[in-house]
Short mmCIF file of N, CA and C in Angstrom, two decimals:
data_model
loop_
_atom_site.label_atom_id
_atom_site.label_comp_id
_atom_site.label_asym_id
_atom_site.label_seq_id
_atom_site.Cartn_x
_atom_site.Cartn_y
_atom_site.Cartn_z
N MET A 27 -5.18 -21.68 -5.43
CA MET A 27 -5.43 -20.62 -4.32
C MET A 27 -4.26 -19.78 -3.96
N ALA A 28 -4.45 -18.76 -4.03
CA ALA A 28 -3.10 -17.76 -3.60
C ALA A 28 -2.75 -17.84 -2.10
N GLN A 29 -1.62 -17.98 -1.71
CA GLN A 29 -1.16 -18.13 -0.47
C GLN A 29 -1.31 -16.85 0.43
N VAL A 30 -1.85 -16.73 1.45
CA VAL A 30 -2.10 -15.59 2.22
C VAL A 30 -0.61 -15.13 2.76
N LYS A 31 -0.09 -13.86 2.77
CA LYS A 31 1.01 -13.41 3.26
C LYS A 31 0.94 -12.92 4.71
N LYS A 32 1.56 -13.18 5.77
CA LYS A 32 1.38 -12.77 7.10
C LYS A 32 2.67 -12.05 7.49
N ALA A 33 2.26 -10.83 7.97
CA ALA A 33 3.17 -9.82 8.35
C ALA A 33 4.28 -10.52 9.37
N GLU A 34 3.77 -11.27 10.42
CA GLU A 34 4.79 -11.98 11.31
C GLU A 34 5.73 -13.13 10.68
N VAL A 35 5.25 -13.56 9.75
CA VAL A 35 5.91 -14.72 9.06
C VAL A 35 7.17 -13.94 8.35
N ARG A 36 6.91 -12.79 7.50
CA ARG A 36 7.93 -11.85 6.81
C ARG A 36 8.95 -11.46 7.98
N GLU A 37 8.20 -10.91 8.84
CA GLU A 37 9.37 -10.48 9.95
C GLU A 37 10.17 -11.18 10.39
N ALA A 38 9.57 -12.63 10.77
CA ALA A 38 10.48 -13.68 11.25
C ALA A 38 11.62 -14.05 10.17
N ILE A 39 11.25 -13.90 8.90
CA ILE A 39 12.23 -14.43 7.91
C ILE A 39 13.36 -13.24 7.75
N LEU A 40 12.92 -11.85 8.10
CA LEU A 40 13.79 -11.00 7.94
C LEU A 40 14.80 -10.82 9.05
N ALA A 41 14.48 -11.13 10.19
CA ALA A 41 15.09 -11.26 11.44
C ALA A 41 16.01 -12.36 11.47
N ALA A 42 15.65 -13.57 10.75
CA ALA A 42 16.50 -14.60 10.80
C ALA A 42 17.61 -14.33 9.70
N ALA A 43 17.38 -13.71 8.75
CA ALA A 43 18.31 -13.62 7.59
C ALA A 43 19.33 -12.57 8.16
N LEU A 44 18.81 -11.55 8.69
CA LEU A 44 19.89 -10.61 9.47
C LEU A 44 20.85 -10.99 10.13
N ARG A 45 20.27 -11.96 11.29
CA ARG A 45 21.04 -12.65 12.18
C ARG A 45 22.05 -13.55 11.40
N LEU A 46 21.67 -14.26 10.41
CA LEU A 46 22.49 -15.24 9.90
C LEU A 46 23.52 -14.42 8.93
N PHE A 47 23.20 -13.61 8.16
CA PHE A 47 24.11 -12.61 7.31
C PHE A 47 25.04 -12.15 8.02
N ARG A 48 24.73 -11.49 9.29
CA ARG A 48 25.62 -10.87 10.04
C ARG A 48 26.87 -11.88 10.68
N LYS A 49 26.27 -13.08 10.88
CA LYS A 49 27.03 -14.08 11.53
C LYS A 49 27.99 -14.57 10.59
N THR A 50 27.53 -15.24 9.47
CA THR A 50 28.22 -16.02 8.63
C THR A 50 28.51 -15.48 7.27
N GLY A 51 27.84 -14.43 7.07
CA GLY A 51 27.96 -13.58 5.75
C GLY A 51 27.06 -14.40 4.60
N TYR A 52 26.53 -13.46 3.50
CA TYR A 52 25.73 -13.81 2.59
C TYR A 52 26.12 -15.00 1.75
N VAL A 53 27.25 -15.35 1.41
CA VAL A 53 27.59 -16.58 0.49
C VAL A 53 27.44 -17.69 1.48
N ASP A 54 27.99 -17.81 2.83
CA ASP A 54 27.92 -19.00 3.69
C ASP A 54 26.30 -19.02 4.21
N THR A 55 25.52 -18.26 4.04
CA THR A 55 24.30 -18.41 4.72
C THR A 55 23.17 -19.03 3.56
N THR A 56 22.65 -20.07 3.94
CA THR A 56 22.03 -20.66 2.93
C THR A 56 20.29 -20.37 3.14
N VAL A 57 19.45 -20.42 2.20
CA VAL A 57 18.04 -20.14 2.33
C VAL A 57 17.65 -21.18 3.20
N ASN A 58 17.78 -22.61 3.17
CA ASN A 58 17.48 -23.53 4.16
C ASN A 58 17.86 -23.08 5.67
N GLU A 59 19.06 -22.55 5.81
CA GLU A 59 19.39 -22.17 7.18
C GLU A 59 18.38 -20.88 7.75
N ILE A 60 18.13 -20.12 6.70
CA ILE A 60 17.33 -18.96 7.13
C ILE A 60 15.77 -19.46 7.58
N ALA A 61 15.23 -20.49 6.60
CA ALA A 61 14.08 -20.94 6.69
C ALA A 61 13.90 -21.77 8.28
N ALA A 62 15.05 -22.46 8.44
CA ALA A 62 15.05 -23.14 9.73
C ALA A 62 15.07 -22.15 10.89
N ALA A 63 15.77 -20.97 10.82
CA ALA A 63 15.97 -19.94 11.96
C ALA A 63 14.50 -19.23 12.09
N ALA A 64 13.62 -19.13 10.98
CA ALA A 64 12.49 -18.53 10.81
C ALA A 64 11.38 -19.22 11.24
N ARG A 65 11.54 -20.67 11.33
CA ARG A 65 10.65 -21.57 11.72
C ARG A 65 9.78 -21.74 10.57
N THR A 66 10.29 -21.73 9.39
CA THR A 66 9.21 -21.81 8.18
C THR A 66 9.79 -22.69 7.20
N SER A 67 9.31 -22.83 6.14
CA SER A 67 9.91 -23.80 5.01
C SER A 67 10.68 -22.97 3.81
N ARG A 68 11.48 -23.54 3.48
CA ARG A 68 12.27 -22.96 2.17
C ARG A 68 11.32 -22.41 1.23
N ALA A 69 10.22 -23.13 0.82
CA ALA A 69 9.14 -22.83 -0.21
C ALA A 69 8.63 -21.42 0.26
N ASN A 70 8.44 -21.38 1.47
CA ASN A 70 7.75 -20.13 2.09
C ASN A 70 8.45 -19.01 2.01
N ILE A 71 9.88 -19.19 2.16
CA ILE A 71 10.79 -18.04 1.87
C ILE A 71 10.35 -17.42 0.60
N TYR A 72 10.26 -17.96 -0.47
CA TYR A 72 9.96 -17.72 -1.72
C TYR A 72 8.61 -17.10 -1.94
N VAL A 73 7.75 -17.33 -0.93
CA VAL A 73 6.31 -16.59 -1.12
C VAL A 73 6.67 -15.15 -0.85
N TYR A 74 7.56 -14.98 0.05
CA TYR A 74 7.79 -13.70 0.54
C TYR A 74 8.89 -12.80 -0.18
N PHE A 75 9.82 -13.54 -0.75
CA PHE A 75 11.02 -12.93 -1.46
C PHE A 75 11.44 -13.80 -2.49
N ARG A 76 11.60 -13.15 -3.85
CA ARG A 76 11.75 -13.93 -5.16
C ARG A 76 13.15 -14.62 -5.01
N SER A 77 14.16 -14.15 -4.01
CA SER A 77 15.46 -14.95 -4.25
C SER A 77 16.30 -14.51 -2.91
N LYS A 78 17.04 -15.21 -2.59
CA LYS A 78 17.93 -14.73 -1.38
C LYS A 78 18.68 -13.50 -1.79
N PHE A 79 18.75 -12.91 -2.93
CA PHE A 79 19.36 -11.71 -3.26
C PHE A 79 18.33 -10.74 -2.89
N ALA A 80 17.26 -10.69 -3.33
CA ALA A 80 16.16 -9.83 -2.90
C ALA A 80 15.79 -9.84 -1.21
N LEU A 81 16.11 -11.10 -0.56
CA LEU A 81 15.96 -11.10 0.87
C LEU A 81 17.03 -10.18 1.43
N PHE A 82 18.35 -10.44 0.95
CA PHE A 82 19.38 -9.81 1.38
C PHE A 82 19.25 -8.27 1.42
N TYR A 83 18.76 -7.71 0.10
CA TYR A 83 18.13 -6.29 0.08
C TYR A 83 17.43 -5.77 1.01
N ALA A 84 16.26 -6.56 1.30
CA ALA A 84 15.30 -6.37 2.18
C ALA A 84 15.80 -6.16 3.64
N VAL A 85 16.99 -6.63 4.07
CA VAL A 85 17.36 -6.33 5.35
C VAL A 85 18.51 -5.46 5.32
N PHE A 86 19.30 -5.43 4.08
CA PHE A 86 20.32 -4.40 4.03
C PHE A 86 20.08 -2.89 3.98
N GLU A 87 18.87 -2.61 3.02
CA GLU A 87 18.62 -1.41 2.80
C GLU A 87 18.18 -0.72 4.07
N PRO A 88 17.34 -1.08 4.82
CA PRO A 88 16.95 -0.37 6.27
C PRO A 88 18.42 -0.22 7.25
N TRP A 89 19.10 -1.37 7.23
CA TRP A 89 20.25 -1.37 8.07
C TRP A 89 21.18 -0.16 7.73
N LEU A 90 21.57 0.03 6.33
CA LEU A 90 22.14 1.27 5.86
C LEU A 90 21.64 2.48 6.06
N GLN A 91 20.12 2.58 5.87
CA GLN A 91 19.52 3.79 5.93
C GLN A 91 19.51 4.44 7.55
N GLN A 92 19.46 3.26 8.44
CA GLN A 92 19.54 3.70 9.89
C GLN A 92 20.92 4.32 10.09
N ARG A 93 21.90 3.76 9.62
CA ARG A 93 23.27 4.21 9.94
C ARG A 93 23.20 5.76 9.19
N LEU A 94 22.76 5.97 8.02
CA LEU A 94 22.92 7.26 7.21
C LEU A 94 22.19 8.15 8.24
N ALA A 95 21.03 7.87 8.87
CA ALA A 95 20.30 8.68 9.52
C ALA A 95 20.86 9.18 10.70
N MET A 96 21.63 8.34 11.39
CA MET A 96 22.37 8.62 12.48
C MET A 96 23.50 9.69 12.20
N VAL A 97 24.21 9.46 10.82
CA VAL A 97 25.30 10.31 10.57
C VAL A 97 24.63 11.87 10.40
N GLU A 98 23.39 11.75 9.82
CA GLU A 98 22.71 13.08 9.46
C GLU A 98 22.43 13.92 10.82
N ARG A 99 21.94 12.99 11.79
CA ARG A 99 21.56 13.56 13.08
C ARG A 99 23.03 14.19 13.81
N GLU A 100 23.84 13.38 13.89
CA GLU A 100 25.25 13.78 14.43
C GLU A 100 25.88 14.99 13.65
N ILE A 101 25.84 14.98 12.46
CA ILE A 101 26.54 16.30 11.78
C ILE A 101 25.82 17.52 11.94
N ALA A 102 24.26 17.48 12.32
CA ALA A 102 23.54 18.77 12.46
C ALA A 102 24.26 19.59 13.35
N SER A 103 24.85 19.02 14.34
CA SER A 103 25.54 19.69 15.60
C SER A 103 26.89 20.24 15.39
N ILE A 104 27.44 19.93 14.23
CA ILE A 104 28.88 20.28 13.98
C ILE A 104 28.73 21.55 12.98
N ALA A 105 29.35 22.58 13.68
CA ALA A 105 29.37 24.01 12.88
C ALA A 105 30.45 23.97 11.86
N ASP A 106 31.58 23.64 12.17
CA ASP A 106 32.57 23.64 11.09
C ASP A 106 32.54 22.86 9.98
N PRO A 107 32.45 23.34 8.90
CA PRO A 107 32.15 22.49 7.64
C PRO A 107 33.24 21.39 7.31
N ARG A 108 34.64 21.51 7.54
CA ARG A 108 35.33 20.45 7.38
C ARG A 108 35.33 19.40 8.36
N ARG A 109 34.92 19.77 9.45
CA ARG A 109 34.84 18.66 10.69
C ARG A 109 33.60 18.04 10.25
N ARG A 110 32.59 18.53 9.73
CA ARG A 110 31.32 17.88 9.28
C ARG A 110 31.50 16.79 8.30
N LEU A 111 32.46 17.31 7.11
CA LEU A 111 32.67 16.48 6.05
C LEU A 111 33.57 15.35 6.56
N ARG A 112 34.57 15.61 7.45
CA ARG A 112 35.42 14.59 7.92
C ARG A 112 34.44 13.63 8.73
N ARG A 113 33.64 14.04 9.47
CA ARG A 113 32.84 13.16 10.24
C ARG A 113 32.00 12.22 9.51
N ILE A 114 31.51 12.60 8.08
CA ILE A 114 30.79 11.84 7.07
C ILE A 114 31.58 10.68 6.68
N LEU A 115 32.96 11.12 6.32
CA LEU A 115 33.90 10.18 5.79
C LEU A 115 34.37 9.14 6.73
N VAL A 116 34.27 9.59 8.09
CA VAL A 116 34.71 8.74 9.06
C VAL A 116 33.61 7.68 9.21
N ALA A 117 32.35 7.72 9.00
CA ALA A 117 31.33 7.17 9.09
C ALA A 117 31.23 6.14 7.83
N LEU A 118 31.28 6.81 6.76
CA LEU A 118 31.20 5.89 5.47
C LEU A 118 32.45 4.99 5.19
N TRP A 119 33.68 5.60 5.60
CA TRP A 119 34.84 4.66 5.20
C TRP A 119 35.32 3.94 6.34
N ARG A 120 35.02 4.03 7.53
CA ARG A 120 35.59 3.37 8.85
C ARG A 120 34.29 2.82 9.45
N GLU A 121 33.30 3.27 9.96
CA GLU A 121 32.72 2.92 10.98
C GLU A 121 31.52 1.96 10.42
N ILE A 122 30.76 2.40 9.36
CA ILE A 122 29.96 1.44 8.73
C ILE A 122 30.35 0.28 8.15
N PRO A 123 31.53 0.41 7.37
CA PRO A 123 32.15 -0.79 6.97
C PRO A 123 32.39 -1.98 7.86
N SER A 124 32.83 -1.50 9.15
CA SER A 124 33.26 -2.59 10.14
C SER A 124 32.16 -2.70 10.98
N ASP A 125 30.99 -2.07 10.96
CA ASP A 125 29.83 -2.37 11.99
C ASP A 125 29.26 -3.81 11.96
N ALA A 126 28.86 -4.17 12.90
CA ALA A 126 28.12 -5.31 12.66
C ALA A 126 28.70 -6.71 12.33
N ASN A 127 30.01 -6.83 12.61
CA ASN A 127 30.70 -7.87 12.16
C ASN A 127 31.07 -7.69 10.69
N GLY A 128 31.32 -6.53 10.20
CA GLY A 128 31.61 -6.43 8.98
C GLY A 128 30.36 -6.47 7.98
N PHE A 129 29.01 -6.26 8.31
CA PHE A 129 27.78 -6.60 7.71
C PHE A 129 27.72 -5.96 6.41
N ALA A 130 28.41 -4.76 6.00
CA ALA A 130 28.35 -4.30 4.75
C ALA A 130 29.21 -5.01 3.65
N ASN A 131 30.07 -5.83 4.16
CA ASN A 131 30.54 -6.70 3.29
C ASN A 131 29.87 -7.66 2.53
N ASN A 132 28.88 -8.02 3.15
CA ASN A 132 27.56 -8.85 2.53
C ASN A 132 27.28 -8.23 1.15
N LEU A 133 27.26 -7.16 1.16
CA LEU A 133 26.64 -6.33 -0.18
C LEU A 133 27.53 -6.82 -1.26
N MET A 134 28.96 -6.79 -1.13
CA MET A 134 29.91 -7.07 -2.12
C MET A 134 29.69 -8.62 -2.37
N GLN A 135 29.51 -9.62 -1.30
CA GLN A 135 29.18 -10.71 -1.62
C GLN A 135 27.94 -11.16 -2.52
N ALA A 136 26.80 -10.46 -2.13
CA ALA A 136 25.63 -10.75 -2.76
C ALA A 136 25.77 -9.96 -4.17
N LEU A 137 26.63 -8.97 -4.51
CA LEU A 137 26.42 -8.54 -5.93
C LEU A 137 27.36 -9.27 -6.73
N SER A 138 28.51 -9.72 -6.12
CA SER A 138 29.54 -10.58 -6.99
C SER A 138 28.91 -11.89 -7.28
N THR A 139 28.20 -12.39 -6.54
CA THR A 139 27.39 -13.72 -6.90
C THR A 139 26.02 -13.70 -7.34
N ALA A 140 25.60 -12.65 -7.72
CA ALA A 140 24.18 -12.40 -8.19
C ALA A 140 24.27 -13.12 -9.55
N ALA A 141 23.08 -13.71 -9.85
CA ALA A 141 22.98 -14.54 -11.14
C ALA A 141 22.62 -13.23 -12.18
N ARG A 142 22.78 -13.46 -13.61
CA ARG A 142 22.57 -12.28 -14.37
C ARG A 142 21.17 -12.01 -14.44
N ASP A 143 20.13 -13.12 -14.27
CA ASP A 143 18.62 -12.66 -14.31
C ASP A 143 18.17 -12.21 -12.85
N GLU A 144 19.11 -11.81 -11.93
CA GLU A 144 18.76 -11.41 -10.59
C GLU A 144 18.13 -10.12 -10.62
N SER A 145 18.11 -9.48 -11.78
CA SER A 145 17.42 -8.21 -12.01
C SER A 145 18.01 -7.00 -10.87
N TYR A 146 19.14 -6.87 -10.84
CA TYR A 146 19.64 -5.84 -9.91
C TYR A 146 19.37 -4.46 -10.36
N SER A 147 18.81 -3.73 -9.24
CA SER A 147 18.43 -2.45 -9.53
C SER A 147 19.42 -1.47 -8.77
N PRO A 148 19.87 -0.42 -9.27
CA PRO A 148 20.74 0.55 -8.51
C PRO A 148 20.10 1.48 -7.67
N GLY A 149 18.78 1.20 -7.63
CA GLY A 149 17.80 2.03 -6.89
C GLY A 149 18.30 2.44 -5.43
N LEU A 150 18.65 1.44 -4.64
CA LEU A 150 19.36 1.65 -3.25
C LEU A 150 20.78 2.57 -3.40
N LEU A 151 21.46 2.24 -4.38
CA LEU A 151 22.76 3.17 -4.38
C LEU A 151 22.39 4.62 -4.82
N HIS A 152 21.25 4.85 -5.71
CA HIS A 152 21.16 6.20 -6.07
C HIS A 152 20.34 6.84 -4.84
N ALA A 153 19.44 6.18 -4.14
CA ALA A 153 18.88 6.70 -2.88
C ALA A 153 19.99 7.21 -1.89
N VAL A 154 20.94 6.28 -1.59
CA VAL A 154 21.97 6.48 -0.48
C VAL A 154 22.83 7.80 -0.96
N GLU A 155 23.27 7.61 -2.40
CA GLU A 155 23.97 8.60 -2.87
C GLU A 155 23.39 9.99 -2.80
N GLN A 156 22.04 10.17 -3.10
CA GLN A 156 21.55 11.45 -3.05
C GLN A 156 21.53 11.92 -1.46
N ARG A 157 21.23 10.93 -0.71
CA ARG A 157 21.16 11.34 0.88
C ARG A 157 22.70 11.97 1.21
N VAL A 158 23.79 11.16 0.75
CA VAL A 158 25.12 11.69 1.01
C VAL A 158 25.29 12.78 0.49
N ALA A 159 24.99 12.92 -0.95
CA ALA A 159 25.13 14.26 -1.66
C ALA A 159 24.58 15.50 -0.96
N ALA A 160 23.34 15.22 -0.06
CA ALA A 160 22.74 16.45 0.55
C ALA A 160 23.61 16.81 1.80
N MET A 161 24.15 15.87 2.48
CA MET A 161 25.02 16.02 3.45
C MET A 161 26.42 16.65 3.15
N ILE A 162 26.98 16.28 2.00
CA ILE A 162 28.36 16.73 1.39
C ILE A 162 27.77 18.14 1.18
N ASP A 163 26.95 18.24 0.18
CA ASP A 163 26.42 19.75 -0.01
C ASP A 163 26.29 20.80 1.03
N GLY A 164 26.06 20.45 2.20
CA GLY A 164 25.77 20.96 3.32
C GLY A 164 27.12 21.55 3.71
N CYS A 165 28.23 20.63 3.57
CA CYS A 165 29.37 20.93 4.14
C CYS A 165 30.08 21.85 3.06
N LEU A 166 29.91 22.01 1.76
CA LEU A 166 30.87 22.31 0.78
C LEU A 166 30.19 23.65 0.13
N ALA A 167 28.85 23.79 0.50
CA ALA A 167 28.11 25.16 -0.18
C ALA A 167 28.88 26.57 0.03
N GLY A 168 29.08 26.72 1.18
CA GLY A 168 29.78 28.12 1.52
C GLY A 168 31.25 27.97 1.28
N ALA A 169 31.97 26.88 1.48
CA ALA A 169 33.40 26.83 1.59
C ALA A 169 33.89 26.73 0.11
N ARG A 170 32.91 26.27 -0.93
CA ARG A 170 33.63 26.21 -2.31
C ARG A 170 32.64 26.97 -3.22
N GLY A 171 31.82 27.83 -2.68
CA GLY A 171 31.14 28.62 -3.65
C GLY A 171 30.06 27.96 -4.49
N GLY A 172 29.65 26.50 -4.13
CA GLY A 172 29.00 25.72 -4.67
C GLY A 172 29.46 25.31 -6.12
N ARG A 173 30.89 25.21 -6.05
CA ARG A 173 31.73 24.66 -7.32
C ARG A 173 31.76 23.29 -7.25
N ALA A 174 31.58 22.73 -6.12
CA ALA A 174 32.21 21.12 -6.00
C ALA A 174 30.62 20.40 -6.44
N ASP A 175 30.90 19.63 -7.11
CA ASP A 175 29.73 18.49 -7.38
C ASP A 175 29.56 17.36 -6.50
N SER A 176 28.46 17.64 -5.34
CA SER A 176 28.21 16.83 -4.78
C SER A 176 27.87 15.65 -4.81
N ALA A 177 27.14 15.46 -5.96
CA ALA A 177 26.59 14.10 -6.34
C ALA A 177 27.93 13.30 -6.87
N ALA A 178 28.64 13.71 -7.50
CA ALA A 178 30.07 13.05 -7.91
C ALA A 178 30.89 12.69 -6.71
N LEU A 179 30.90 13.54 -5.68
CA LEU A 179 31.69 13.31 -4.62
C LEU A 179 30.84 11.98 -3.83
N ALA A 180 29.71 12.14 -3.86
CA ALA A 180 28.78 11.25 -3.30
C ALA A 180 28.87 9.73 -3.84
N HIS A 181 29.10 9.74 -5.27
CA HIS A 181 29.37 8.44 -5.93
C HIS A 181 30.70 8.02 -5.61
N LEU A 182 31.71 8.87 -5.66
CA LEU A 182 32.98 8.49 -5.37
C LEU A 182 33.14 7.90 -3.93
N SER A 183 32.44 8.65 -3.08
CA SER A 183 32.42 8.04 -1.63
C SER A 183 31.80 6.69 -1.48
N PHE A 184 30.97 6.43 -2.39
CA PHE A 184 30.19 5.18 -2.07
C PHE A 184 31.08 3.87 -2.86
N MET A 185 31.77 4.21 -4.00
CA MET A 185 32.68 3.26 -4.65
C MET A 185 33.83 3.04 -3.68
N ALA A 186 34.33 4.07 -2.98
CA ALA A 186 35.41 3.71 -1.71
C ALA A 186 34.88 2.93 -0.72
N PHE A 187 33.63 3.37 -0.34
CA PHE A 187 32.77 2.43 0.54
C PHE A 187 32.80 1.08 0.50
N ASP A 188 32.81 0.70 -0.84
CA ASP A 188 32.61 -0.69 -1.37
C ASP A 188 34.02 -1.23 -0.99
N GLY A 189 34.95 -0.68 -1.31
CA GLY A 189 36.41 -1.06 -1.12
C GLY A 189 36.53 -1.14 0.33
N PHE A 190 36.40 -0.25 1.17
CA PHE A 190 36.66 -0.24 2.56
C PHE A 190 35.76 -1.20 3.29
N ALA A 191 34.51 -1.59 2.88
CA ALA A 191 33.63 -2.87 3.32
C ALA A 191 34.68 -4.07 2.89
N MET A 192 35.16 -4.18 2.01
CA MET A 192 35.72 -5.32 1.63
C MET A 192 37.05 -5.43 2.47
N HIS A 193 37.81 -4.41 2.56
CA HIS A 193 39.06 -4.30 3.29
C HIS A 193 38.81 -4.65 4.60
N ALA A 194 37.62 -4.11 5.40
CA ALA A 194 37.31 -4.44 6.81
C ALA A 194 37.11 -5.92 6.96
N HIS A 195 36.54 -6.55 5.97
CA HIS A 195 36.27 -8.04 5.88
C HIS A 195 37.73 -8.69 6.03
N LEU A 196 38.56 -8.66 4.93
CA LEU A 196 39.71 -9.07 4.74
C LEU A 196 40.73 -8.93 5.86
N ARG A 197 40.74 -7.48 6.34
CA ARG A 197 41.82 -7.04 7.23
C ARG A 197 41.03 -6.32 8.34
N ALA A 198 40.48 -7.19 9.06
CA ALA A 198 39.62 -6.68 10.40
C ALA A 198 40.86 -6.02 11.21
N GLY A 199 40.49 -4.89 11.86
CA GLY A 199 41.50 -4.18 12.63
C GLY A 199 42.32 -3.31 11.94
N GLU A 200 42.20 -3.10 10.52
CA GLU A 200 42.90 -2.21 9.53
C GLU A 200 41.95 -1.22 8.98
N PRO A 201 41.29 -0.34 9.71
CA PRO A 201 40.24 0.64 9.07
C PRO A 201 40.84 1.48 8.10
N CYS A 202 40.16 2.21 7.36
CA CYS A 202 40.32 3.43 6.72
C CYS A 202 41.28 4.46 7.71
N SER A 203 42.39 4.90 6.99
CA SER A 203 43.41 5.48 7.95
C SER A 203 42.94 6.98 8.03
N ASP A 204 43.36 7.62 9.11
CA ASP A 204 43.01 9.36 9.08
C ASP A 204 43.79 9.89 8.04
N ALA A 205 44.88 9.56 7.54
CA ALA A 205 45.79 10.09 6.35
C ALA A 205 44.70 10.11 5.12
N VAL A 206 44.11 8.94 5.04
CA VAL A 206 43.42 9.03 3.84
C VAL A 206 42.07 10.05 3.80
N ILE A 207 41.29 10.04 4.98
CA ILE A 207 40.34 10.93 5.31
C ILE A 207 40.72 12.18 5.37
N ASP A 208 41.86 12.54 5.88
CA ASP A 208 42.22 13.93 6.16
C ASP A 208 42.57 14.58 4.65
N THR A 209 43.29 13.61 4.01
CA THR A 209 43.78 13.93 2.65
C THR A 209 42.55 14.42 1.43
N VAL A 210 41.45 13.70 1.74
CA VAL A 210 40.32 14.17 0.95
C VAL A 210 39.62 15.41 1.53
N CYS A 211 39.68 15.68 2.88
CA CYS A 211 39.13 16.77 3.49
C CYS A 211 40.15 17.86 3.03
N ASP A 212 41.30 17.73 3.27
CA ASP A 212 42.25 18.89 2.72
C ASP A 212 42.07 19.34 1.31
N LEU A 213 41.85 18.45 0.30
CA LEU A 213 41.59 18.73 -0.83
C LEU A 213 40.48 19.71 -1.31
N LEU A 214 39.48 19.35 -0.44
CA LEU A 214 38.20 20.15 -0.48
C LEU A 214 38.07 21.51 0.25
N PHE A 215 39.24 21.58 1.31
CA PHE A 215 39.20 22.57 2.30
C PHE A 215 40.44 23.02 2.22
N PRO A 216 41.27 23.49 1.15
CA PRO A 216 42.61 23.92 1.25
C PRO A 216 43.00 25.00 2.30
N ALA A 217 42.16 25.96 2.43
CA ALA A 217 42.34 27.02 3.54
C ALA A 217 42.25 26.64 4.89
N ALA A 218 41.48 25.55 5.04
CA ALA A 218 41.65 25.09 6.61
C ALA A 218 42.99 23.96 6.71
N ARG A 219 43.34 23.53 5.49
CA ARG A 219 44.58 22.84 5.58
C ARG A 219 45.83 23.70 5.95
N ARG A 220 45.73 25.04 5.23
CA ARG A 220 46.87 25.94 5.52
C ARG A 220 46.74 26.39 6.83
N ALA A 221 45.56 26.51 7.65
CA ALA A 221 45.43 27.26 8.91
C ALA A 221 45.98 26.10 9.95
N LEU A 222 45.71 24.88 9.44
CA LEU A 222 46.12 23.74 10.39
C LEU A 222 47.60 23.60 10.60
N ALA A 223 48.27 23.96 9.20
CA ALA A 223 49.66 23.77 9.08
C ALA A 223 50.36 24.98 9.97
N ALA A 224 49.73 26.05 9.58
CA ALA A 224 50.32 27.16 10.41
C ALA A 224 50.23 27.30 11.84
N GLY A 225 49.19 26.59 12.41
CA GLY A 225 48.99 26.78 13.98
C GLY A 225 49.69 25.54 14.62
#
């Protein structure tokens, strides 16, 4: 007989996993610890999630999507395209990597320890890249005459995000510098850079 899944059990597992991943990291959190914190059995975890990796993605994806939604709302009120792009990069390269005890670093841990048969899907990466590409496109469309490839810039931004998430974990208190962020903005908005230098 098939086991009946209950929404409240799934939510308890997700809440416990999120707490533990944030506190001790993906590698140092065991499925047994998640089960105990959710007041269920290890076997029951696998009724709801096929692996620890799948469970991590179930908590990481909404966490990341919520942070991107906050950035989208915030940049909507910034008129200057360079300042809007800068705000996006500060969020992606400084704030999100260090948020919630460096929670984003759990993604690096999960991916680097995944088994070959884990069936990693780049769906989340593609979804968030599309979201960020739309934000970048809104910054660059007028300034660059549509010549910039916002999808390529979004991909580059997320590859850098991975590095900054790892850096935030290893070197807490040393976030991505203003110089790095401003250099990228200056490359994409050379006229704004000249105006800043002249003023």
